[in-house]
């Protein structure tokens, strides 16, 4: 179906130069070729479609367990934790909204670091994004975990049986097939899934509060903060609260396919976050008030359920609700995986433009408007992660955290690119000059709070993007490569420093840096890294602007 012409928003000269010098010319691709592929994307997504994408990616199967784990760590204080992480996520989202509204591009989270800081930063982030495809395998595995309630033969001990692997492959291929035929079909299916994902938890909150309400629960059994106020920080990471609100960046990945990105992307992202946080607060309240008194003999830490809301429903004689919860436990991760596969197809398309993949993967199918080659690659990688190799699932459980690195680099990109706009490309977010550094600090804390157990695998994997950058561009002059390393070394220093602080810190590390002083130290460190990254980005834009001028000799 033919699409109406879309008016392109002009970019400032320096940013246009950065796109040409670092994103297109360096890859051996012409502007006409890149723009030709971009025009094949169908701009048909509105606010409802984008909002459903964000909500579906945020609310996965974790809503069934997040309330119990958060309460076991922090007790009723977990209520404030959900509100706090919602506010922090909103700050991080604001810089992504700024970029998505003012510079809409499919897979923008891996393109904006290229414009702002050059190929090395973009290569490391691109590599991290490519590896995070493994998170889809974790979602598919979660689907099978709940299906095993009815089909126990799907598992052989703690691992998928070969019959389970076969079903996982079928599910993964089906998710790819639903994404294959166009963004409109994808948006309609996802909107239906999102309605189910909203309706079932909302019904759970209402029925549990109506059937099992225990007054004064917030002040009994040790009070509102039975394990101290510092337990709230532990609940953010160990209780899974941070990861329960992740996924809000998904609408930004589709900004290049929005009808009106300046209007719809901000509304979609912020509405998805607000709706998800409101739902999580309701679920936490329902859990706190519905747990029976006999289960609290040893306090909140003594409460253990295999399926918290399902078992609470059975205890309250709501058997039909328990059945509905087990069914939704299959739908929720399925919806998250469905959106994740689609978003990663856009990122893979952008990776080809970043030169981290052969430009063959940049092709967009004209009829559907889908980067089908990138989609097929993501499905193939997900299938690889599903194979039951020894220890493979341990790696899968950590690679999904790699997308957190994109939050921080987006903050640097928003500040750097806004600095060169000079009013010619006003963004959507007022006050981005102070929001961006705060967002970088928050994003760094999100990474740090994910615990040493994860970071000891995640950060070294991300650092492998640096030698891959050198390998991919080894035929370029050494002086050019060294210049790019100099401009991007702030990111390497940030990752290495964060790894060292995590090893010494109190979130799974050695405990040499106790809470909350470890988080304060990480915040100060991240602020210094932000200033370094912005300064490096400004030099990068100045150099690329100079290289684009005809009177300036080209670099050797």
XYZ file of C-alpha atoms in Angstrom:
556
model
C 0.000 0.000 0.000
C 1.432 3.363 -0.979
C 2.147 5.789 1.828
C 1.605 9.559 1.832
C 4.781 11.614 1.578
C 6.282 12.534 4.924
C 7.848 15.915 5.488
C 11.375 15.518 6.817
C 12.503 17.680 9.704
C 15.738 19.452 8.791
C 18.704 18.772 10.987
C 21.268 21.360 12.041
C 24.367 21.532 9.870
C 26.665 19.968 12.460
C 24.314 17.066 13.085
C 23.813 16.517 9.362
C 27.580 16.471 9.000
C 27.833 13.901 11.778
C 25.268 11.712 10.050
C 27.160 11.906 6.785
C 30.707 11.627 8.071
C 30.188 8.932 10.663
C 26.976 7.153 9.820
C 26.824 6.887 6.043
C 30.054 7.767 4.321
C 32.119 5.702 6.717
C 29.963 2.697 5.963
C 30.449 3.058 2.266
C 26.759 3.858 1.773
C 25.304 6.869 0.007
C 22.742 9.268 1.473
C 20.353 8.371 -1.331
C 20.553 4.657 -0.478
C 19.894 5.207 3.221
C 17.057 7.662 2.631
C 15.570 5.328 0.056
C 15.275 2.580 2.667
C 13.912 4.993 5.259
C 11.126 6.062 2.896
C 9.913 2.458 2.695
C 8.981 2.526 6.375
C 5.218 2.988 6.840
C 4.330 5.970 9.017
C 1.060 4.568 10.345
C 1.456 4.396 14.144
C -0.565 6.781 16.270
C -0.592 7.528 19.994
C -2.738 4.503 20.907
C -0.566 2.086 18.945
C 2.676 3.505 20.356
C 1.279 3.592 23.894
C 0.213 -0.048 23.666
C 3.726 -0.936 22.481
C 5.230 0.720 25.546
C 2.743 -0.740 28.018
C 3.040 -4.262 26.602
C 6.827 -4.134 26.793
C 6.781 -2.853 30.389
C 4.197 -5.236 31.832
C 5.480 -8.755 31.283
C 5.157 -11.819 33.453
C 7.043 -10.061 36.238
C 3.857 -8.508 37.595
C 2.942 -11.918 39.015
C 6.040 -12.000 41.263
C 7.290 -8.428 41.706
C 4.942 -7.595 44.581
C 5.984 -10.645 46.637
C 9.735 -10.182 46.147
C 9.551 -6.452 46.885
C 7.534 -7.076 50.063
C 9.936 -9.783 51.264
C 12.829 -7.332 51.030
C 11.240 -4.054 52.156
C 7.779 -4.840 53.570
C 5.137 -2.119 53.054
C 7.955 0.300 52.151
C 7.816 -1.371 48.729
C 4.862 0.914 47.902
C 7.137 3.950 47.935
C 9.729 2.019 45.934
C 7.285 1.620 43.032
C 6.492 5.340 43.082
C 10.180 6.256 43.281
C 11.215 4.023 40.393
C 8.322 5.392 38.330
C 9.622 8.932 38.859
C 13.190 7.868 38.056
C 12.066 6.021 34.940
C 10.181 9.146 33.889
C 13.392 11.183 34.111
C 15.292 8.668 31.975
C 12.400 8.539 29.525
C 12.372 12.317 29.073
C 15.691 12.381 27.216
C 14.570 9.520 24.986
C 11.325 11.387 24.335
C 13.370 14.457 23.430
C 15.375 12.488 20.880
C 12.447 10.477 19.531
C 10.271 13.567 19.038
C 12.925 15.808 17.494
C 14.949 13.160 15.609
C 12.500 10.335 14.812
C 14.270 7.290 13.429
C 13.615 3.556 13.511
C 16.077 2.037 15.970
C 17.065 5.489 17.170
C 18.621 4.319 20.444
C 21.592 2.908 18.502
C 21.744 5.799 16.023
C 21.783 8.813 18.330
C 25.066 7.800 20.061
C 26.644 7.662 16.595
C 25.611 11.234 15.791
C 26.658 12.586 19.177
C 29.845 10.660 20.036
C 31.072 8.806 16.964
C 31.635 5.216 15.850
C 33.334 3.739 18.946
C 30.501 4.631 21.331
C 27.960 3.536 18.727
C 29.802 0.235 18.182
C 29.840 -0.663 21.886
C 26.153 0.189 22.273
C 25.308 -1.600 19.010
C 27.086 -4.730 20.205
C 25.262 -4.580 23.549
C 21.925 -4.208 21.770
C 22.698 -7.104 19.459
C 23.427 -9.385 22.425
C 20.301 -8.302 24.292
C 18.222 -10.211 21.731
C 18.745 -13.103 24.153
C 16.151 -11.492 26.427
C 13.462 -12.710 24.006
C 14.580 -16.266 24.693
C 14.048 -15.621 28.402
C 10.493 -14.427 27.705
C 9.743 -17.495 25.592
C 11.152 -19.690 28.354
C 8.854 -17.905 30.823
C 5.872 -18.784 28.628
C 6.861 -22.445 28.733
C 7.417 -22.252 32.472
C 3.787 -21.345 33.011
C 2.556 -23.784 30.366
C 4.334 -26.539 32.291
C 1.618 -26.114 34.943
C -0.559 -28.062 32.487
C 2.174 -29.689 30.363
C 4.893 -30.942 32.758
C 6.720 -32.784 29.964
C 7.987 -29.445 28.625
C 10.784 -29.567 31.205
C 13.403 -32.150 32.043
C 14.388 -31.119 35.546
C 15.317 -27.446 35.518
C 15.918 -27.303 31.739
C 13.691 -27.473 28.712
C 13.170 -30.947 27.312
C 13.615 -31.442 23.583
C 9.826 -31.315 23.260
C 9.946 -28.004 25.148
C 12.653 -26.690 22.827
C 10.512 -27.655 19.823
C 7.529 -25.752 21.222
C 9.764 -22.771 22.064
C 10.994 -22.712 18.466
C 7.400 -22.808 17.212
C 6.428 -19.897 19.488
C 9.452 -17.835 18.409
C 8.787 -18.409 14.715
C 5.123 -17.485 15.259
C 6.130 -14.190 16.895
C 8.345 -13.442 13.911
C 5.570 -14.359 11.464
C 3.097 -11.974 13.137
C 5.687 -9.201 12.717
C 6.414 -10.132 9.102
C 3.376 -8.699 7.335
C 3.323 -5.067 8.352
C 3.322 -2.602 11.208
C -0.476 -2.179 11.142
C -1.124 -5.883 11.778
C 1.504 -5.808 14.510
C -0.108 -2.756 16.142
C -3.605 -4.282 16.072
C -2.509 -7.602 17.561
C -0.470 -5.846 20.232
C -3.348 -3.530 21.151
C -5.563 -6.567 21.773
C -2.849 -8.243 23.877
C -2.334 -5.028 25.861
C -6.035 -4.831 26.719
C -5.865 -8.362 28.148
C -2.650 -7.542 30.032
C -4.327 -4.518 31.612
C -7.696 -6.145 32.344
C -6.488 -9.247 34.216
C -4.173 -7.479 36.728
C -6.789 -4.767 37.305
C -9.419 -7.414 38.012
C -6.946 -9.148 40.350
C -6.424 -5.938 42.349
C -10.158 -5.289 42.703
C -11.093 -8.837 43.721
C -8.226 -9.349 46.188
C -8.918 -6.054 47.927
C -12.645 -6.841 48.056
C -12.207 -10.429 49.283
C -9.154 -10.432 51.525
C -8.674 -6.944 52.938
C -6.825 -6.810 56.287
C -6.931 -3.343 57.896
C -3.838 -1.892 59.591
C -1.571 -4.164 57.518
C 0.780 -1.247 56.698
C 1.605 -0.702 60.376
C 1.673 -4.285 61.696
C 4.430 -6.934 61.537
C 7.305 -4.524 62.068
C 5.700 -1.346 60.786
C 5.913 0.403 57.441
C 9.687 -0.157 57.091
C 10.328 -3.364 59.080
C 13.818 -3.911 57.648
C 14.977 -0.289 57.606
C 14.730 2.420 54.986
C 17.868 1.214 53.197
C 15.975 -1.970 52.310
C 14.114 0.138 49.767
C 17.296 0.407 47.664
C 17.751 -3.352 47.776
C 14.134 -3.852 46.710
C 14.738 -1.738 43.609
C 17.185 -4.285 42.250
C 16.831 -7.550 44.161
C 13.037 -7.246 44.197
C 12.904 -6.684 40.460
C 11.228 -3.280 40.709
C 13.619 -1.578 38.289
C 13.230 -4.277 35.669
C 9.468 -4.262 36.021
C 9.299 -0.724 34.586
C 11.848 -1.250 31.829
C 10.546 -1.346 28.283
C 9.352 2.262 28.098
C 11.903 2.917 25.343
C 10.011 0.660 22.901
C 7.786 3.433 21.426
C 10.929 5.468 20.754
C 12.278 2.647 18.591
C 9.178 3.056 16.403
C 9.425 6.862 16.174
C 10.449 6.590 12.513
C 7.091 4.910 11.829
C 4.877 7.337 13.756
C 2.386 9.559 11.963
C 3.280 12.524 14.173
C 6.317 11.666 16.312
C 6.559 15.109 17.921
C 3.039 14.749 19.303
C 2.565 10.997 19.749
C 5.935 9.649 20.985
C 6.025 11.771 24.193
C 2.399 11.022 25.004
C 2.830 7.301 24.383
C 5.991 6.889 26.477
C 4.819 8.900 29.485
C 1.316 7.391 29.430
C 2.753 3.856 29.311
C 4.998 4.559 32.325
C 2.213 6.198 34.350
C -0.284 3.430 33.610
C 2.216 0.669 34.397
C 3.350 2.258 37.687
C -0.270 2.802 38.743
C -0.964 -0.862 38.033
C 2.113 -2.026 39.964
C 1.189 0.123 42.984
C -2.309 -1.392 42.929
C -0.882 -4.909 42.759
C 1.482 -4.182 45.645
C -1.389 -2.863 47.760
C -3.524 -5.900 46.940
C -0.696 -8.255 47.900
C 0.081 -6.466 51.177
C -3.565 -6.472 52.277
C -4.507 -9.951 51.028
C -1.713 -12.113 52.525
C -3.300 -14.169 55.316
C -2.199 -13.581 58.905
C -0.878 -17.131 59.374
C 1.601 -16.613 56.547
C 3.173 -13.648 58.388
C 4.277 -15.496 61.526
C 7.924 -14.874 60.551
C 7.288 -11.468 58.998
C 7.260 -10.480 55.346
C 10.520 -12.329 54.670
C 8.860 -15.563 55.679
C 6.149 -15.349 52.996
C 6.879 -17.702 50.108
C 4.521 -18.515 47.260
C 5.273 -20.336 44.023
C 2.598 -18.249 42.280
C 1.709 -15.380 44.643
C -1.520 -14.013 43.192
C -2.705 -17.406 41.976
C -2.292 -18.951 45.419
C -3.883 -15.950 47.129
C -6.862 -16.339 44.790
C -7.175 -20.021 45.769
C -6.943 -19.174 49.474
C -9.840 -16.742 48.977
C -11.851 -19.371 47.042
C -11.512 -17.442 43.783
C -10.677 -20.535 41.747
C -11.744 -19.060 38.416
C -9.451 -16.066 39.016
C -6.534 -18.420 39.709
C -7.164 -20.145 36.370
C -7.317 -16.751 34.643
C -4.024 -15.733 36.256
C -2.242 -18.846 35.011
C -3.610 -18.205 31.520
C -2.485 -14.568 31.621
C 0.944 -15.727 32.781
C 1.286 -17.166 29.281
C -0.114 -14.073 27.534
C 1.976 -11.476 29.417
C 5.488 -12.692 28.502
C 4.171 -13.518 25.026
C 3.127 -9.903 24.566
C 6.499 -8.679 25.816
C 8.355 -11.002 23.458
C 6.076 -9.950 20.586
C 6.978 -6.275 21.064
C 10.635 -7.103 21.738
C 11.021 -8.976 18.449
C 9.505 -6.032 16.569
C 11.647 -3.418 18.341
C 14.816 -5.416 17.783
C 14.078 -5.644 14.069
C 14.297 -1.835 13.991
C 17.495 -1.871 16.031
C 19.079 -4.436 13.712
C 18.109 -2.251 10.755
C 19.837 0.672 12.510
C 22.883 -1.491 13.320
C 23.381 -2.056 9.593
C 23.422 1.715 9.119
C 25.937 1.911 11.985
C 28.137 -0.546 10.059
C 28.060 -3.150 12.805
C 26.228 -5.476 10.415
C 26.467 -5.862 6.628
C 24.323 -3.239 4.920
C 22.335 -6.156 3.408
C 20.387 -6.110 6.699
C 19.434 -2.470 6.130
C 16.898 -3.388 3.455
C 13.247 -2.607 4.175
C 10.515 -4.575 2.416
C 8.565 -2.005 0.428
C 5.184 -3.710 0.610
C 5.085 -4.291 4.391
C 7.413 -1.510 5.524
C 9.229 -4.041 7.723
C 13.028 -4.573 7.823
C 12.441 -8.272 7.232
C 16.092 -9.271 7.012
C 16.782 -7.783 10.430
C 13.671 -9.492 11.771
C 14.822 -12.868 10.426
C 18.267 -12.395 12.019
C 16.699 -11.663 15.415
C 14.472 -14.730 15.232
C 17.506 -16.865 14.343
C 19.517 -15.461 17.285
C 16.623 -16.071 19.677
C 16.444 -19.672 18.514
C 20.174 -20.035 19.193
C 19.718 -18.792 22.755
C 16.941 -21.335 23.272
C 19.195 -24.325 22.654
C 19.711 -26.154 25.974
C 23.491 -25.894 26.213
C 25.030 -26.253 29.672
C 25.065 -22.913 31.482
C 23.513 -21.136 28.505
C 20.447 -20.030 30.445
C 22.694 -18.282 32.973
C 24.027 -16.082 30.186
C 20.532 -15.458 28.824
C 19.429 -14.189 32.238
C 22.029 -11.404 32.124
C 22.218 -10.246 28.492
C 18.788 -8.662 28.748
C 20.336 -6.047 31.066
C 22.548 -4.709 28.283
C 19.865 -2.374 26.961
C 20.246 -0.333 30.178
C 23.492 1.048 28.747
C 21.499 2.742 26.003
C 19.672 4.864 28.589
C 22.911 6.533 29.646
C 24.296 7.152 26.152
C 20.934 8.605 25.090
C 21.231 11.182 27.888
C 24.668 12.234 26.629
C 23.345 12.375 23.057
C 20.341 14.517 24.040
C 22.518 17.086 25.823
C 25.214 17.127 23.138
C 22.893 17.424 20.151
C 20.707 20.028 21.865
C 23.818 22.135 22.407
C 24.453 22.431 18.649
C 20.821 23.067 17.660
C 20.945 26.779 18.497
C 17.155 26.894 18.394
C 16.827 25.520 14.861
C 15.593 22.131 16.032
C 13.773 22.708 19.273
C 13.018 19.539 21.167
C 9.868 18.535 23.003
C 11.303 18.500 26.522
C 11.934 21.850 28.255
C 14.867 21.914 30.638
C 16.727 19.069 28.959
C 20.005 20.710 29.977
C 19.399 19.708 33.586
C 17.226 16.653 32.928
C 19.930 14.965 30.802
C 22.676 14.864 33.504
C 20.184 13.739 36.142
C 18.943 11.078 33.723
C 22.512 9.872 33.149
C 23.080 9.566 36.900
C 19.789 7.672 37.334
C 20.578 5.365 34.398
C 23.993 4.621 35.907
C 22.384 3.824 39.253
C 19.924 1.519 37.474
C 22.882 -0.375 36.058
C 24.708 -0.439 39.407
C 21.638 -1.583 41.349
C 21.214 -4.560 39.027
C 23.885 -6.224 41.266
C 27.400 -7.571 40.861
C 26.057 -11.032 40.009
C 24.711 -9.668 36.730
C 27.255 -6.946 36.013
C 30.255 -9.250 36.242
C 28.909 -10.872 33.056
C 27.057 -7.974 31.427
C 29.759 -5.279 31.471
C 32.649 -7.442 30.173
C 30.333 -8.582 27.357
C 29.607 -4.955 26.494
C 33.321 -4.078 26.523
C 33.881 -6.634 23.748
C 32.308 -4.036 21.458
C 35.585 -2.057 21.536
C 37.799 -4.708 19.860
C 34.941 -5.442 17.475
C 34.964 -1.760 16.485
C 38.668 -2.035 15.674
C 38.126 -5.270 13.766
C 35.284 -3.899 11.643
C 37.223 -0.720 10.759
C 40.721 -2.195 10.600
C 41.161 -1.105 6.957
C 40.816 2.575 7.853
C 43.944 4.690 8.525
C 45.382 4.184 11.997
C 45.245 7.917 12.687
C 41.487 7.937 12.053
C 40.933 4.945 14.337
C 42.992 6.477 17.146
C 41.036 9.701 16.830
C 37.781 7.781 17.223
C 39.164 5.882 20.237
C 40.089 9.172 21.854
C 36.562 10.512 21.365
C 34.918 7.362 22.697
C 37.213 6.322 25.530
C 34.923 8.006 28.085
C 32.423 5.188 27.561
C 35.082 2.533 28.200
C 36.169 4.357 31.358
C 32.537 4.539 32.496
C 32.007 0.801 32.014
C 35.287 -0.216 33.671
C 34.747 2.175 36.587
C 31.207 0.935 37.078
C 32.428 -2.665 37.072
C 35.002 -1.846 39.773
C 32.459 0.020 41.934
C 30.010 -2.873 41.612
C 32.693 -5.344 42.727
C 33.356 -3.223 45.835
C 29.777 -2.181 46.515
C 26.956 -3.521 48.647
C 24.737 -4.837 45.836
C 26.153 -8.337 45.592
C 29.780 -7.124 45.737
C 32.400 -7.317 48.458
C 30.565 -4.811 50.666
C 33.607 -2.561 51.074
C 31.364 0.355 50.090
C 28.254 0.148 52.328
C 24.820 1.538 51.477
C 23.933 4.337 50.840
C 27.484 5.644 50.433
C 28.123 3.312 47.506
C 25.189 4.780 45.574
C 26.339 8.329 46.375
C 29.822 7.495 45.105
C 28.381 5.975 41.918
C 26.261 9.111 41.397
C 29.304 11.389 41.723
C 31.361 9.170 39.418
C 28.595 9.125 36.809
C 28.265 12.913 36.833
C 31.964 13.220 36.022
C 31.598 10.682 33.211
C 28.641 12.637 31.817
C 30.684 15.838 31.605
C 33.487 13.932 29.873
C 31.055 12.365 27.398
C 29.411 15.684 26.531
C 32.775 17.382 26.027
C 33.929 14.547 23.804
C 30.664 14.718 21.846
C 31.047 18.426 21.191
C 34.564 17.888 19.868
C 33.249 15.087 17.667
C 30.551 17.318 16.164
C 33.046 20.136 15.643
C 35.436 17.798 13.813
C 32.752 16.282 11.587
C 31.409 19.750 10.792
C 34.903 20.855 9.775
C 35.418 17.757 7.633
C 32.182 18.429 5.756
C 33.266 21.909 4.594
C 34.605 21.963 1.012
C 37.398 24.361 1.867
C 38.762 22.048 4.560
C 41.056 19.255 3.337
C 39.760 15.770 4.118
C 41.432 13.800 6.851
C 43.949 11.270 5.530
